[in-house]
CSV table of C-alpha atoms and ligand atoms in Angstrom, one decimal:
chain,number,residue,atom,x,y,z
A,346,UNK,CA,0.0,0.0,0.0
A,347,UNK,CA,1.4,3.7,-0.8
A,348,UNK,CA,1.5,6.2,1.8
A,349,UNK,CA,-1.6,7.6,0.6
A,350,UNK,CA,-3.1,4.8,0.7
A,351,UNK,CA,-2.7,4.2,4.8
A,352,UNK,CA,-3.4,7.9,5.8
A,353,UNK,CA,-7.1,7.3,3.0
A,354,UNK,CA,-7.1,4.0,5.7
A,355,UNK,CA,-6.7,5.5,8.8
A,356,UNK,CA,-8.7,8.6,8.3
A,357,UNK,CA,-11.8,6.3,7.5
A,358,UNK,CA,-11.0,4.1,10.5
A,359,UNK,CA,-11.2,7.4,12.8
A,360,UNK,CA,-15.0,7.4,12.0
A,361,UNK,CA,-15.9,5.1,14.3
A,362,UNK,CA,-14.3,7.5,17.2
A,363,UNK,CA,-16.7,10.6,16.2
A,364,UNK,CA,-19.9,10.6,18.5
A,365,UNK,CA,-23.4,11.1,17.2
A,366,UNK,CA,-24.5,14.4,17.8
A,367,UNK,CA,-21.9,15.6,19.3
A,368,UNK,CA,-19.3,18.3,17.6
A,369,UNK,CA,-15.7,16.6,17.0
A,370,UNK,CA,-12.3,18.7,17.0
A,371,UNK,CA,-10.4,18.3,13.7
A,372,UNK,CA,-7.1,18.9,13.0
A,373,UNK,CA,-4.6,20.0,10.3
A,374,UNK,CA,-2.5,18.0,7.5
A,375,UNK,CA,-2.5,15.8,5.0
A,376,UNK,CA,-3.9,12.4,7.0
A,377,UNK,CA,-7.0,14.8,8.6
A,378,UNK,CA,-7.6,16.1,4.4
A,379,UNK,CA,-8.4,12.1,4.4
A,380,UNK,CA,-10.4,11.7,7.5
A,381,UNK,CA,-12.7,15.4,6.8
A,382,UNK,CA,-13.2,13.6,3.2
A,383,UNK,CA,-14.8,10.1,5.3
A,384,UNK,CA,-16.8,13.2,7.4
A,385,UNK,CA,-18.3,14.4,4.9
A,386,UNK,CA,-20.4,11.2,4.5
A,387,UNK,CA,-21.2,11.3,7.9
A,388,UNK,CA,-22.0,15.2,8.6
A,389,UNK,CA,-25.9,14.8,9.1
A,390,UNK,CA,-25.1,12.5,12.2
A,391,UNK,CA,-22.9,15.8,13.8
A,392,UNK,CA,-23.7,19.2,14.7
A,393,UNK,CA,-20.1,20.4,12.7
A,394,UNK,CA,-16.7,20.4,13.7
A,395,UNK,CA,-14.0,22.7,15.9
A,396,UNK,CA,-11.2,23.2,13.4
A,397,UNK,CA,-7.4,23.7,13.9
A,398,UNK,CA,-6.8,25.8,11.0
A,399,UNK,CA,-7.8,28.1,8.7
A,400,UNK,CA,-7.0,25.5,5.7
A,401,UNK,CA,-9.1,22.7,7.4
A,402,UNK,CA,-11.9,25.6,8.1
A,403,UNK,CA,-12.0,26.0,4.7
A,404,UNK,CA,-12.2,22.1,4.0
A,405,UNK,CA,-14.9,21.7,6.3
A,406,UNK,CA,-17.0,24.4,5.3
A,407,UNK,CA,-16.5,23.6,1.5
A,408,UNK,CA,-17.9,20.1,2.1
A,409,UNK,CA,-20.9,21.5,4.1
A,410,UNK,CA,-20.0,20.2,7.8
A,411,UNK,CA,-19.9,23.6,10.0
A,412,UNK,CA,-17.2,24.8,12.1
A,413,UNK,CA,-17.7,26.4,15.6
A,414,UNK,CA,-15.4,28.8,17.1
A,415,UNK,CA,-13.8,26.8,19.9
A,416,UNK,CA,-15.1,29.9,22.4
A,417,UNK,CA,-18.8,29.1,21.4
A,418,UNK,CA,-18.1,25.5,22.8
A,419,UNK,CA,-17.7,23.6,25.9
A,420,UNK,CA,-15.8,20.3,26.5
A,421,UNK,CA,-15.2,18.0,22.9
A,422,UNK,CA,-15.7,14.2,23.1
A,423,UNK,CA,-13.1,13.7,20.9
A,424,UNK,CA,-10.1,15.8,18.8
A,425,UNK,CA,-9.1,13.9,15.4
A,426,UNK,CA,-5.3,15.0,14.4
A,427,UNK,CA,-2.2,13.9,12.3
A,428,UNK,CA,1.3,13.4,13.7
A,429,UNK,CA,4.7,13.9,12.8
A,430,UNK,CA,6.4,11.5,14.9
A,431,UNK,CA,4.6,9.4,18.0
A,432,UNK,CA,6.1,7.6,20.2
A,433,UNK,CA,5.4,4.5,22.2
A,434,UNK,CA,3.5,5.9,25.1
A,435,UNK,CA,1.6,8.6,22.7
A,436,UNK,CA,4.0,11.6,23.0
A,437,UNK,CA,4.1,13.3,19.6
A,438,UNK,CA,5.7,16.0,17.7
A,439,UNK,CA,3.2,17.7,15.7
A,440,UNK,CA,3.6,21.1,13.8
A,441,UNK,CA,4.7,20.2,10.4
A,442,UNK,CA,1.8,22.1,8.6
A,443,UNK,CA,2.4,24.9,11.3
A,444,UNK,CA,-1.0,24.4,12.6
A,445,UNK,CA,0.6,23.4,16.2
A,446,UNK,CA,-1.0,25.9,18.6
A,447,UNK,CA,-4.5,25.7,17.6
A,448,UNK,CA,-4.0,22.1,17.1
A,449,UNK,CA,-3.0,22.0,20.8
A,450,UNK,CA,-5.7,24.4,21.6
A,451,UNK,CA,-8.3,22.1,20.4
A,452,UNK,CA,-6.3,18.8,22.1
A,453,UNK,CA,-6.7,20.5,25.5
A,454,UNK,CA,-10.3,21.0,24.5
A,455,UNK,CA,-11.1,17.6,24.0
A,456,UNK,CA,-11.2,14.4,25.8
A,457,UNK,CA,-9.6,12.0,23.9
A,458,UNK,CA,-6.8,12.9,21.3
A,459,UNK,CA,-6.7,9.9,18.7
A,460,UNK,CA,-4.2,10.6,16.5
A,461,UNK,CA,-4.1,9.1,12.7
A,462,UNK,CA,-0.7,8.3,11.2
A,463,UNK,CA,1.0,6.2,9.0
A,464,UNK,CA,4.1,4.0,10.4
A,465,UNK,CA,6.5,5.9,9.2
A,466,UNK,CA,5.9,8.1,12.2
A,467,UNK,CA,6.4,5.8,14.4
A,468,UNK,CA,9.7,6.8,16.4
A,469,UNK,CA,11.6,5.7,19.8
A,470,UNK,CA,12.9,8.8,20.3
A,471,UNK,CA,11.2,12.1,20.0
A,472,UNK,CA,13.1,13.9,17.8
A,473,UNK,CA,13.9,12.7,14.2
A,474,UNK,CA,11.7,15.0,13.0
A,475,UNK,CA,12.7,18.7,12.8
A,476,UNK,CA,10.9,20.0,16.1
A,477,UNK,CA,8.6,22.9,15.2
A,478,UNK,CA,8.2,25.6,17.6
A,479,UNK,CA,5.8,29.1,17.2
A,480,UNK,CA,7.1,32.0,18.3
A,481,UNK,CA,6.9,35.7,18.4
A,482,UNK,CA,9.3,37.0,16.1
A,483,UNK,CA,11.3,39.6,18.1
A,484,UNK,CA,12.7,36.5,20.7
A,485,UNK,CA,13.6,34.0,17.6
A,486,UNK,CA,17.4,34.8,18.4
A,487,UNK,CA,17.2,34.7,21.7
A,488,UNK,CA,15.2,30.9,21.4
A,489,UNK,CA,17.6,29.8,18.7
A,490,UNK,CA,20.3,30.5,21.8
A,491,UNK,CA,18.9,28.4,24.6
A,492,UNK,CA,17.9,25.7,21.8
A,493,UNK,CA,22.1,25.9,20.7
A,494,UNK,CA,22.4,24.7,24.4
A,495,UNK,CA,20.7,21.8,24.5
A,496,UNK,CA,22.2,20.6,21.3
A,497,UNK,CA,19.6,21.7,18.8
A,498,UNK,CA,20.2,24.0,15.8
A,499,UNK,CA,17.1,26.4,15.1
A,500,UNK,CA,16.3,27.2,11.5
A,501,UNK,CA,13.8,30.0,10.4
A,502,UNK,CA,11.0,28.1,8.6
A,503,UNK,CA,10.2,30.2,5.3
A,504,UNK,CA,8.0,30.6,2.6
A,505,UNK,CA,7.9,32.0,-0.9
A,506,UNK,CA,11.3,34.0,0.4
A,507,UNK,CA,10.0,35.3,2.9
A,508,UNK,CA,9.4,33.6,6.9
A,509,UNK,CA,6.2,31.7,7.0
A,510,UNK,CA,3.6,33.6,8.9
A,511,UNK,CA,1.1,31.1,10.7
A,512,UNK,CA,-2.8,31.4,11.0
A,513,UNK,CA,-1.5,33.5,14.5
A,514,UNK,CA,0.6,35.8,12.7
A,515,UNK,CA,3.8,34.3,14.3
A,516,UNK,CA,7.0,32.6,13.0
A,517,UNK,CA,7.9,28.8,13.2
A,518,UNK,CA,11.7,27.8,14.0
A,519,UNK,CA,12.2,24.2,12.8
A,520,UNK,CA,15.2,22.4,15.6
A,521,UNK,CA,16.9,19.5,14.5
A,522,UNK,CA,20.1,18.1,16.4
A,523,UNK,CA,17.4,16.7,19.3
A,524,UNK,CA,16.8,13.4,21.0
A,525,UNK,CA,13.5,14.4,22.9
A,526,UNK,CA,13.7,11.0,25.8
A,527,UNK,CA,11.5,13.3,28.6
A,528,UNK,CA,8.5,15.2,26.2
A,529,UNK,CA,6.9,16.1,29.5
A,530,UNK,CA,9.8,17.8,31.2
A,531,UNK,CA,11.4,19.1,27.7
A,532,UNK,CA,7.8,20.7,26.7
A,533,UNK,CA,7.4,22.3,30.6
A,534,UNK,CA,10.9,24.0,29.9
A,535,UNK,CA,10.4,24.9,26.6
A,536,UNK,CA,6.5,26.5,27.1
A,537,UNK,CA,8.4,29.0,29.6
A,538,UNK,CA,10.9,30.9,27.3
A,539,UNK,CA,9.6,34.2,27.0
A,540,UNK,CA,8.7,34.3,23.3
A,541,UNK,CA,8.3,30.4,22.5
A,542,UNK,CA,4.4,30.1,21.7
A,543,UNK,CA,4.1,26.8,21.4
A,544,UNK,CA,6.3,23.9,21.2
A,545,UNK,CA,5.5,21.2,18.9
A,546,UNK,CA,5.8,18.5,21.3
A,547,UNK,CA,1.9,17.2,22.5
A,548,UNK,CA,3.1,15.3,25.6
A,549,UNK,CA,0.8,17.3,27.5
A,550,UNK,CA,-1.9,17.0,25.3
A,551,UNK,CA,-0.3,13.4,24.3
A,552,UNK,CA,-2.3,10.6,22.3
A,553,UNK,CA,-5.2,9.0,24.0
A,554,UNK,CA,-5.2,6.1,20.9
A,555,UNK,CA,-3.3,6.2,17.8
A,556,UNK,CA,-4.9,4.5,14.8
A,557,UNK,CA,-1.5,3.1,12.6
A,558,UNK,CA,-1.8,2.9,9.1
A,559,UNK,CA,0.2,-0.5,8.4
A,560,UNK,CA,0.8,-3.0,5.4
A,561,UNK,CA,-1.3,-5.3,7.9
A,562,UNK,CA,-3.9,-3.0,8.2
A,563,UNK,CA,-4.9,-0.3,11.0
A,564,UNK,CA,-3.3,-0.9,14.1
A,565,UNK,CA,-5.4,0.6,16.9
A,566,UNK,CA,-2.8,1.4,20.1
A,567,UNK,CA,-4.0,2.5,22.9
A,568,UNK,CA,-1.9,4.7,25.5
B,1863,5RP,C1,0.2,20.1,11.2
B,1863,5RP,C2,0.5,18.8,11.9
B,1863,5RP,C3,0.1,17.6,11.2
B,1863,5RP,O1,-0.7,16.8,12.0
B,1863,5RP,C4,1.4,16.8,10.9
B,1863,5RP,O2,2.3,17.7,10.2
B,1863,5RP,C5,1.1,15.6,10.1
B,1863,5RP,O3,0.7,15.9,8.8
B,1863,5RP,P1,0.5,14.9,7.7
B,1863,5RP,O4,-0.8,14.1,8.0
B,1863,5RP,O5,0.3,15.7,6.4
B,1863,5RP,O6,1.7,14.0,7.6
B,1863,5RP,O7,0.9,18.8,13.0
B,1863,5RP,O8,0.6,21.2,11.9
């Protein structure tokens, strides 16, 4: 099976985790472009959806299931999201589509994150993947400094020429050089540099299931 393929796979299989009647959090990426696609066949059954981005908003909304703002809300049963790396107890880096701090925002919303992946994200080690981080502009040297200390090496994530502006109207800095073995810890120290906004690791706001996309099929794991 091709890549595509698995994430098609596991973005049906997350069906079953949406409640009748109840409004589900959706997140951002490629593997959530498959899951809002299986939605769509199912939107009569939900009130509409709590979106992570403005490029899933516009998914949503184009395929007639309606997004709240997550203030007009209470508690979710259940946020829907892609990863970049997960780990075996559910810790993930996420961030890659720079979606990461409303993603996060609608994680702490919800009760259960169940995260759709493929295996290739499957790491032992946080860290493999460029570690995306938000952040107000004016402190990006200043994080790129305390990152240097702890090994990493910061990079500017950019667009067209120009740095990419998120959905918040911040920067990313993408960190490599890392071998993330306490997420909790790391993402406590790293939420409290003045400037960082937020860190792309969701230990936190970690996996309640991940549903694998394997040549055997989905693989449902369960934290
Ligand atoms: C976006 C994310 C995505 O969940 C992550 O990048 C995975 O994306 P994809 O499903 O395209 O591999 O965190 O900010």
């Amino acid at each position: 099976m091709t890549q595509d393929e698995l994430k098609t796979l596991v973005g049906q299989a997350a069906l079953q985790y949406v409640v009748p009647g109840e409004i589900v959090g959706v997140g951002t990426g490629s593997t959530v472009n498959k899951f809002i696609e299986a939605l769509a066949g199912i939107k009569d059954k939900i009130p509409g959806a709590v979106s992570s981005s403005q490029a899933s908003t516009e998914r949503l909304q184009a395929l007639g299931i309606r997004v709240f703002d997550a203030n007009e809300v209470g508690e979710l049963a259940v946020y829907i999201d892609g990863a970049d790396e997960i780990d075996g107890r559910g810790h993930m880096v996420k961030g890659g589509g720079a979606a990461l701090t409303r993603e996060k925002i609608v994680a702490a919303q919800s009760r259960q994150f169940v995260c759709i992946a493929d295996e290739s994200k499957r790491v032992e080690v946080l860290g493999r993947f460029p570690l995306p981080v938000e952040v107000i502009p004016m402190a990006a040297a200043q994080i790129t400094r305390h990152f240097a200390a702890l090994g990493g090496q910061a990079t500017l994530r950019m667009k067209d020429g120009r740095p990419l502006v998120t959905d918040n109207g911040q920067h990313i800095l993408d960190v490599t050089g890392l071998q993330i073995r306490d997420p909790l810890g790391f993402e406590s120290t790293v939420n409290q540099w003045p400037g960082v906004v937020t860190v792309g690791v969701f230990a936190h706001q970690k996996a309640a299931v991940c549903l694998l996309g394997t040549s055997r099929g989905v693989e449902t794991l369960v934290y």
